[in-house]
Short mmCIF file of C-alpha atoms in Angstrom, two decimals:
data_model
loop_
_atom_site.label_atom_id
_atom_site.label_comp_id
_atom_site.label_asym_id
_atom_site.label_seq_id
_atom_site.Cartn_x
_atom_site.Cartn_y
_atom_site.Cartn_z
CA MET A 1 81.25 -16.17 83.03
CA ARG A 2 83.05 -14.93 80.03
CA TYR A 3 79.77 -14.91 78.11
CA LEU A 4 78.06 -13.02 80.89
CA TYR A 5 80.77 -10.41 80.75
CA LEU A 6 80.36 -9.94 77.06
CA ILE A 7 76.65 -9.41 77.46
CA LEU A 8 77.16 -6.80 80.14
CA LEU A 9 79.70 -5.06 77.93
CA ALA A 10 77.15 -4.88 75.12
CA PHE A 11 74.61 -3.20 77.37
CA CYS A 12 77.12 -0.65 78.36
CA LEU A 13 77.97 0.21 74.78
CA TYR A 14 74.28 0.65 73.75
CA PRO A 15 72.52 2.06 76.74
CA CYS A 16 69.40 3.67 75.02
CA GLY A 17 68.10 1.02 72.59
CA CYS A 18 68.09 3.75 69.84
CA SER A 19 64.86 3.10 68.12
CA SER A 20 63.56 5.86 65.93
CA ALA A 21 60.27 6.79 67.46
CA SER A 22 57.65 7.54 64.91
CA GLU A 23 54.25 8.65 65.92
CA SER A 24 53.14 5.21 66.54
CA ASP A 25 52.81 3.34 69.79
CA SER A 26 55.52 0.81 69.14
CA HIS A 27 56.07 -2.02 71.43
CA GLY A 28 57.18 -4.70 69.11
CA ASP A 29 59.33 -7.62 70.13
CA SER A 30 61.74 -8.52 67.38
CA ASP A 31 64.88 -10.63 67.55
CA GLY A 32 67.21 -9.59 64.76
CA ASP A 33 71.02 -9.56 64.31
CA ALA A 34 70.91 -5.84 64.92
CA ASP A 35 69.16 -6.49 68.13
CA MET A 36 66.53 -3.89 67.24
CA ASP A 37 63.26 -4.13 69.13
CA THR A 38 60.94 -2.46 66.65
CA ASP A 39 57.41 -3.16 67.72
CA THR A 40 55.77 -0.94 65.13
CA ASP A 41 52.21 -0.86 66.23
CA SER A 42 51.08 0.75 63.00
CA ASP A 43 48.32 2.89 64.36
CA THR A 44 46.83 3.76 61.07
CA ASP A 45 43.29 4.90 60.93
CA SER A 46 42.60 1.39 60.21
CA ASP A 47 42.27 -1.68 62.31
CA SER A 48 45.60 -3.09 61.41
CA ASP A 49 47.84 -4.79 64.00
CA THR A 50 51.01 -5.09 62.02
CA ASP A 51 53.62 -7.02 63.93
CA THR A 52 56.56 -6.65 61.54
CA ASP A 53 59.79 -8.44 62.30
CA SER A 54 62.09 -6.46 60.12
CA ASP A 55 65.67 -7.74 59.99
CA THR A 56 67.32 -4.73 58.45
CA ASP A 57 70.59 -2.94 59.08
CA SER A 58 69.02 0.45 58.97
CA ASP A 59 67.89 2.90 61.54
CA SER A 60 64.67 4.02 60.11
CA ASP A 61 61.38 2.58 60.97
CA THR A 62 59.00 4.41 58.65
CA ASP A 63 55.54 3.76 59.85
CA SER A 64 53.59 4.28 56.71
CA ASP A 65 50.21 5.43 57.84
CA THR A 66 48.10 4.40 54.93
CA ASP A 67 44.52 5.06 55.74
CA THR A 68 43.12 1.79 54.70
CA ASP A 69 40.83 -0.72 56.23
CA SER A 70 43.18 -3.61 56.41
CA ASP A 71 43.73 -6.21 59.04
CA SER A 72 46.97 -7.54 57.71
CA ASP A 73 49.59 -9.11 59.88
CA THR A 74 52.53 -9.01 57.46
CA ASP A 75 55.82 -10.42 58.63
CA SER A 76 58.11 -8.86 56.10
CA ASP A 77 61.63 -10.26 56.60
CA THR A 78 63.58 -8.05 54.23
CA ASP A 79 67.29 -8.14 54.55
CA SER A 80 68.00 -5.00 52.66
CA ASP A 81 70.07 -1.96 53.30
CA SER A 82 67.27 0.37 52.70
CA ASP A 83 66.15 2.64 55.40
CA SER A 84 62.60 1.93 54.95
CA ASP A 85 60.88 -0.23 57.33
CA THR A 86 57.93 0.55 55.21
CA ASP A 87 55.53 -1.06 57.40
CA SER A 88 54.00 -2.03 54.20
CA ASP A 89 50.54 -1.64 55.47
CA SER A 90 49.67 -2.21 52.00
CA ASP A 91 46.75 -4.16 53.04
CA THR A 92 45.00 -1.77 50.91
CA ASP A 93 41.88 -3.58 51.56
CA SER A 94 41.83 -3.98 47.96
CA ASP A 95 38.32 -3.03 48.20
CA THR A 96 38.73 -1.90 44.74
CA ASP A 97 35.05 -1.78 44.89
CA THR A 98 35.29 -0.72 41.39
CA ASP A 99 31.84 -1.97 41.55
CA SER A 100 32.57 -3.42 38.30
CA ASP A 101 28.98 -3.48 38.32
CA THR A 102 29.39 -2.50 34.80
CA ASP A 103 25.81 -2.47 35.33
CA SER A 104 25.91 -2.10 31.74
CA ASP A 105 22.62 -3.63 32.34
CA SER A 106 22.97 -4.45 28.79
CA ASP A 107 19.34 -4.67 28.87
CA SER A 108 19.54 -4.89 25.24
CA ASP A 109 15.90 -4.89 25.59
CA THR A 110 15.86 -3.77 22.09
CA ASP A 111 12.37 -4.92 22.35
CA SER A 112 12.63 -5.99 18.85
CA ASP A 113 8.94 -5.88 18.85
CA SER A 114 9.05 -5.77 15.14
CA ASP A 115 5.36 -5.95 15.39
CA THR A 116 5.15 -4.63 11.93
CA ASP A 117 1.51 -5.31 12.10
CA SER A 118 1.35 -5.68 8.38
CA ASP A 119 -2.33 -5.15 8.44
CA THR A 120 -2.85 -4.48 4.80
CA ASP A 121 -6.50 -3.92 5.16
CA SER A 122 -7.60 -4.61 1.61
CA ASP A 123 -10.90 -5.44 0.02
CA SER A 124 -11.54 -8.82 -1.58
CA ASP A 125 -8.92 -9.19 -4.31
CA GLY A 126 -6.84 -6.18 -3.32
CA ASP A 127 -9.21 -3.72 -5.00
CA GLY A 128 -11.09 -1.05 -3.08
CA CYS A 129 -14.33 -2.45 -4.50
CA VAL A 130 -16.12 -5.77 -4.69
CA HIS A 131 -16.63 -7.59 -7.97
CA GLY A 132 -20.20 -8.75 -8.26
CA ALA A 133 -23.67 -8.27 -9.68
CA PHE A 134 -25.49 -4.98 -9.17
CA PRO A 135 -28.99 -4.99 -7.70
CA THR A 136 -31.61 -4.91 -10.45
CA ALA A 137 -32.92 -1.50 -11.56
CA ASP A 138 -35.53 -0.13 -13.95
CA PRO A 139 -33.82 0.81 -17.26
CA THR A 140 -36.73 3.05 -18.29
CA ALA A 141 -35.85 5.54 -15.52
CA PRO A 142 -32.67 7.15 -14.21
CA GLY A 143 -30.67 4.85 -11.96
CA PRO A 144 -29.86 5.22 -8.24
CA PHE A 145 -26.56 7.13 -8.62
CA GLU A 146 -26.01 10.89 -8.70
CA THR A 147 -23.79 11.67 -11.68
CA VAL A 148 -20.96 14.00 -12.62
CA THR A 149 -19.74 15.03 -16.10
CA GLU A 150 -16.02 15.76 -16.48
CA LEU A 151 -14.79 17.65 -19.54
CA GLU A 152 -11.35 17.56 -21.16
CA VAL A 153 -10.03 14.48 -19.39
CA GLY A 154 -7.53 11.88 -20.54
CA PRO A 155 -4.95 12.12 -23.32
CA GLN A 156 -5.30 13.61 -26.78
CA ALA A 157 -6.37 11.00 -29.29
CA GLY A 158 -7.72 10.70 -32.81
CA VAL A 159 -8.34 13.49 -35.28
CA GLY A 160 -9.56 16.97 -34.41
CA ALA A 161 -11.58 19.40 -36.50
CA GLU A 162 -9.69 20.88 -39.43
CA GLY A 163 -6.64 22.79 -38.22
CA GLU A 164 -7.19 21.83 -34.58
CA GLU A 165 -5.26 19.59 -32.22
CA ALA A 166 -6.37 16.06 -31.46
CA PRO A 167 -9.19 16.24 -28.90
CA ARG A 168 -9.44 14.65 -25.48
CA PHE A 169 -12.41 13.01 -23.72
CA THR A 170 -15.57 13.65 -21.73
CA MET A 171 -16.42 11.31 -18.86
CA PHE A 172 -19.85 10.62 -17.33
CA ARG A 173 -19.76 8.66 -14.07
CA PRO A 174 -21.34 8.20 -10.64
CA ALA A 175 -20.43 11.19 -8.45
CA ASP A 176 -19.50 8.92 -5.53
CA MET A 177 -17.56 5.96 -6.81
CA THR A 178 -17.54 4.34 -3.36
CA GLU A 179 -21.30 4.49 -2.74
CA SER A 180 -22.25 0.93 -3.69
CA GLY A 181 -18.95 -0.73 -2.77
CA LEU A 182 -19.12 -2.51 -6.13
CA CYS A 183 -16.66 -2.22 -9.01
CA HIS A 184 -18.13 -0.14 -11.84
CA PRO A 185 -18.21 -1.38 -15.44
CA VAL A 186 -16.92 0.84 -18.26
CA ILE A 187 -18.55 1.88 -21.55
CA THR A 188 -16.57 3.58 -24.31
CA TRP A 189 -18.69 5.89 -26.47
CA GLY A 190 -18.37 6.98 -30.14
CA ASN A 191 -20.06 10.16 -31.54
CA GLY A 192 -21.74 10.65 -34.89
CA THR A 193 -19.93 12.78 -37.47
CA GLY A 194 -19.37 16.38 -36.35
CA SER A 195 -20.96 15.84 -32.94
CA SER A 196 -19.70 15.51 -29.33
CA PRO A 197 -20.56 13.36 -26.28
CA THR A 198 -22.65 16.12 -24.69
CA MET A 199 -25.08 15.95 -27.62
CA TYR A 200 -25.94 12.43 -26.41
CA GLY A 201 -26.03 13.60 -22.78
CA ALA A 202 -29.44 12.08 -21.91
CA LEU A 203 -28.31 8.54 -22.79
CA LEU A 204 -24.80 8.88 -21.35
CA ARG A 205 -25.94 10.47 -18.07
CA ASN A 206 -28.59 7.78 -17.66
CA LEU A 207 -25.96 5.11 -18.15
CA ALA A 208 -23.83 6.82 -15.47
CA SER A 209 -26.83 7.01 -13.12
CA HIS A 210 -27.08 3.22 -13.35
CA GLY A 211 -23.44 2.87 -12.27
CA PHE A 212 -21.46 2.84 -15.52
CA VAL A 213 -18.33 4.88 -16.13
CA VAL A 214 -18.76 6.25 -19.67
CA ILE A 215 -15.74 7.62 -21.53
CA GLY A 216 -16.49 9.46 -24.79
CA SER A 217 -14.00 10.82 -27.30
CA ASP A 218 -14.51 14.49 -28.18
CA SER A 219 -13.44 13.77 -31.73
CA PRO A 220 -15.91 14.83 -34.48
CA ASN A 221 -14.50 11.93 -36.54
CA VAL A 222 -14.17 9.17 -33.99
CA ALA A 223 -13.63 6.41 -36.58
CA GLN A 224 -10.32 8.04 -37.55
CA GLY A 225 -7.00 7.87 -35.77
CA ASP A 226 -4.44 5.28 -34.84
CA PRO A 227 -4.73 4.10 -32.16
CA ALA A 228 -8.49 4.39 -32.32
CA PRO A 229 -9.86 6.98 -29.83
CA MET A 230 -12.47 4.60 -28.41
CA ASN A 231 -9.75 2.13 -27.44
CA VAL A 232 -7.50 4.90 -26.09
CA GLY A 233 -10.37 5.91 -23.80
CA VAL A 234 -10.56 2.38 -22.38
CA THR A 235 -6.81 2.31 -21.77
CA TRP A 236 -6.91 5.63 -19.94
CA VAL A 237 -9.77 4.56 -17.62
CA LEU A 238 -7.88 1.38 -16.72
CA GLU A 239 -4.79 3.47 -15.97
CA GLN A 240 -6.89 5.62 -13.63
CA ASN A 241 -7.95 2.46 -11.84
CA ASP A 242 -4.27 1.96 -10.93
CA ASP A 243 -3.60 5.59 -10.02
CA PRO A 244 -3.92 6.31 -6.25
CA GLY A 245 -4.56 9.97 -7.05
CA SER A 246 -7.60 9.26 -9.23
CA GLU A 247 -11.28 9.15 -8.27
CA LEU A 248 -11.41 5.88 -10.20
CA TYR A 249 -8.64 4.24 -8.17
CA HIS A 250 -9.59 0.62 -7.50
CA ARG A 251 -13.22 1.34 -8.42
CA ILE A 252 -13.35 -0.09 -11.95
CA ASP A 253 -14.55 -3.52 -13.03
CA THR A 254 -11.75 -4.17 -15.50
CA ALA A 255 -13.35 -7.40 -16.74
CA ASN A 256 -16.63 -5.78 -17.83
CA ILE A 257 -16.16 -3.21 -20.57
CA GLY A 258 -18.65 -2.41 -23.31
CA ALA A 259 -18.77 -0.19 -26.42
CA THR A 260 -21.57 1.75 -28.09
CA GLY A 261 -21.84 4.66 -30.50
CA HIS A 262 -24.02 6.31 -33.15
CA SER A 263 -23.59 6.54 -36.92
CA GLN A 264 -19.85 7.06 -37.59
CA GLY A 265 -19.49 6.15 -33.91
CA ALA A 266 -21.37 2.89 -34.59
CA MET A 267 -18.79 1.93 -37.21
CA ALA A 268 -16.04 2.92 -34.75
CA THR A 269 -17.80 0.71 -32.15
CA SER A 270 -17.64 -2.29 -34.48
CA ARG A 271 -13.92 -1.72 -35.04
CA ALA A 272 -13.18 -1.07 -31.35
CA SER A 273 -14.95 -4.29 -30.38
CA THR A 274 -12.24 -6.43 -31.92
CA ASP A 275 -10.25 -5.42 -28.78
CA GLU A 276 -10.48 -8.39 -26.43
CA ARG A 277 -11.05 -6.09 -23.45
CA ILE A 278 -14.49 -5.21 -24.86
CA VAL A 279 -16.94 -7.98 -24.00
CA THR A 280 -20.20 -6.56 -25.39
CA ASN A 281 -21.19 -3.90 -27.95
CA VAL A 282 -24.20 -2.01 -29.33
CA PRO A 283 -23.60 -0.16 -32.63
CA ILE A 284 -26.48 2.29 -33.22
CA GLU A 285 -27.33 2.86 -36.90
CA GLY A 286 -24.11 2.08 -38.67
CA ALA A 287 -22.83 -1.40 -37.71
CA MET A 288 -20.11 -3.16 -39.66
CA ALA A 289 -19.63 -6.88 -40.09
CA GLN A 290 -16.95 -8.22 -37.71
CA ARG A 291 -15.91 -11.81 -37.21
CA THR A 292 -13.63 -11.22 -34.22
CA LEU A 293 -16.00 -9.96 -31.53
CA HIS A 294 -15.46 -11.08 -27.90
CA GLY A 295 -19.00 -11.15 -26.55
CA PRO A 296 -22.74 -10.60 -27.20
CA ALA A 297 -23.81 -7.82 -29.60
CA MET A 298 -27.03 -5.94 -30.37
CA PHE A 299 -27.14 -4.25 -33.79
CA PHE A 300 -29.67 -1.42 -33.71
CA CYS A 301 -31.20 0.39 -36.66
CA GLY A 302 -34.19 2.71 -37.27
CA GLY A 303 -36.86 1.52 -39.67
CA GLN A 304 -37.23 5.09 -41.00
CA ASP A 305 -33.51 5.82 -41.30
CA ASP A 306 -32.78 6.95 -44.84
CA ILE A 307 -29.17 7.96 -44.10
CA VAL A 308 -27.69 4.67 -43.06
CA GLY A 309 -30.61 2.24 -43.19
CA CYS A 310 -30.62 -1.27 -41.71
CA ASN A 311 -28.45 -3.17 -44.18
CA GLY A 312 -25.32 -2.72 -42.11
CA ALA A 313 -27.04 -4.12 -39.01
CA GLN A 314 -28.27 -7.15 -40.97
CA SER A 315 -24.75 -7.80 -42.37
CA ALA A 316 -23.23 -7.52 -38.91
CA LEU A 317 -25.70 -10.13 -37.57
CA ASP A 318 -24.92 -12.47 -40.46
CA ALA A 319 -21.20 -12.32 -39.67
CA VAL A 320 -21.69 -13.65 -36.13
CA THR A 321 -21.47 -17.43 -35.82
CA ASP A 322 -21.26 -18.60 -32.22
CA LEU A 323 -21.91 -15.56 -30.00
CA PRO A 324 -25.31 -14.29 -28.82
CA ALA A 325 -26.38 -11.54 -31.21
CA MET A 326 -29.57 -9.57 -31.97
CA TYR A 327 -30.77 -7.48 -34.88
CA ALA A 328 -33.03 -4.82 -33.31
CA GLU A 329 -34.98 -2.55 -35.64
CA HIS A 330 -37.09 0.11 -34.01
CA ILE A 331 -39.74 0.50 -36.71
CA GLU A 332 -40.68 4.18 -36.26
CA SER A 333 -37.21 5.65 -35.63
CA ASP A 334 -35.14 7.55 -38.15
CA HIS A 335 -31.46 8.40 -37.93
CA GLY A 336 -31.81 10.55 -34.80
CA SER A 337 -35.36 10.45 -33.48
CA TRP A 338 -34.54 7.63 -31.04
CA MET A 339 -32.62 10.09 -28.82
CA THR A 340 -34.00 12.04 -25.84
CA PHE A 341 -33.49 15.78 -26.22
CA ARG A 342 -35.72 16.96 -23.38
CA GLY A 343 -36.29 15.58 -19.91
CA THR A 344 -34.35 12.98 -17.96
CA ASN A 345 -36.13 9.71 -18.68
CA PRO A 346 -34.58 7.64 -21.47
CA SER A 347 -36.48 6.88 -24.70
CA SER A 348 -37.59 3.30 -25.43
CA VAL A 349 -34.48 2.75 -27.59
CA GLU A 350 -32.17 4.23 -24.91
CA SER A 351 -33.91 2.06 -22.28
CA ALA A 352 -33.16 -1.04 -24.37
CA ILE A 353 -29.48 -0.03 -24.60
CA ILE A 354 -29.28 0.52 -20.82
CA ALA A 355 -30.99 -2.84 -20.17
CA TRP A 356 -28.57 -4.64 -22.54
CA MET A 357 -25.54 -3.18 -20.77
CA ARG A 358 -26.96 -4.02 -17.34
CA VAL A 359 -27.51 -7.65 -18.31
CA HIS A 360 -24.08 -8.17 -19.90
CA LEU A 361 -21.85 -5.95 -17.75
CA MET A 362 -23.63 -5.85 -14.37
CA GLY A 363 -25.09 -9.32 -14.11
CA ASP A 364 -28.66 -8.01 -13.85
CA THR A 365 -30.43 -11.30 -14.52
CA GLU A 366 -33.88 -9.79 -13.93
CA LEU A 367 -33.57 -7.95 -17.25
CA ARG A 368 -32.33 -10.92 -19.21
CA SER A 369 -35.87 -11.69 -20.39
CA TRP A 370 -35.85 -8.44 -22.38
CA PHE A 371 -33.57 -10.12 -24.93
CA TYR A 372 -33.26 -13.88 -24.41
CA GLY A 373 -35.71 -16.63 -25.20
CA PRO A 374 -38.32 -16.89 -27.96
CA SER A 375 -40.80 -14.78 -26.00
CA CYS A 376 -38.39 -12.00 -25.02
CA LYS A 377 -39.84 -8.61 -24.09
CA LEU A 378 -38.60 -6.87 -27.26
CA CYS A 379 -39.67 -9.86 -29.35
CA GLU A 380 -43.25 -9.39 -28.15
CA ASP A 381 -43.29 -5.61 -28.60
CA SER A 382 -44.89 -4.49 -31.88
CA ASP A 383 -42.64 -1.39 -32.00
CA TRP A 384 -39.71 -3.67 -32.71
CA ASN A 385 -38.59 -6.06 -35.40
CA ILE A 386 -36.26 -8.56 -33.71
CA ILE A 387 -34.03 -11.32 -35.07
CA GLN A 388 -32.11 -13.42 -32.51
CA LYS A 389 -29.03 -15.55 -32.98
CA ASN A 390 -27.74 -17.94 -30.32
CA MET A 391 -30.17 -16.39 -27.81
CA ASP A 392 -32.60 -19.19 -27.13
CA GLU A 393 -32.18 -19.03 -23.37
#
């Protein structure tokens, strides 16, 4: 009974249940020492049914309306003196949808398609031309190529006329260096005393029309100078073959270089031919004996030449031991009558020079019978006096 009395007394002392009504529909059922019935139905904009049994000594039931999507049923039993029944609706639906879709899509599709397609489209051995034999052609007529004459090309070299600077060069060549697709042989030319390459234009243009690149020193004394102008001309042409800005770029047959010249130029030819780059030579009326040649030689003289004569040609032949060599005397020619001064067709002597160069620099085997064998064409021609050495076949 005494216990019943005490209970009734308690109801009398606390008649209203003093719960701080927040804007929530609270009908919680909690049994704490403070006898506080806080049914905090946290009506947040969320679906949360928070039945908190808070055992605190405070009078504040703060219904924290956090607008989150949480369904948390937290039973927070805090025994603190703080007035915050913070209905810790912190069910913050940690939808931290930070979408850490760091869709960094590190599509490092760097497509390292290093398709460097190193298509170095080059001809045969890296040159822009093909090394090989030229089709045969008639040496008694102009060849198949249109020609061009270029004045004042190359470096200064040799000795000029008295009081003048060292001269340069004149070049005769095919106008279109790409026409045949073949690499073009080179001939270095030497003038007679006091003359120039254009004086020998018929021969030099005919050589160019057959596909040769002819480089002639403009020096009136081509046998003078150090280095020798005829060799300087060869060096310059080979440099042009390596120069992308030149018409001769990758168009020169560097392995097939010849030398020819007249009178003083014939002596200069003999000297120049000790250069190992020169693989055949034809001194015209003025040869000198050389024992260090690097290929076949034809020593020409005119039977009527009373300026130089034929002794030099005979001595030059005698000096050759193991290379093919020919003494070629054109019986009716004098020191200059072998040249063509009018018209375009070469003389018989000029035709023989063109044929010799075609055989030895262009691989024209059809013309080989002009010079080789006991019954060679020149051997059988009564206009010529021929002596062969090492030319049986």
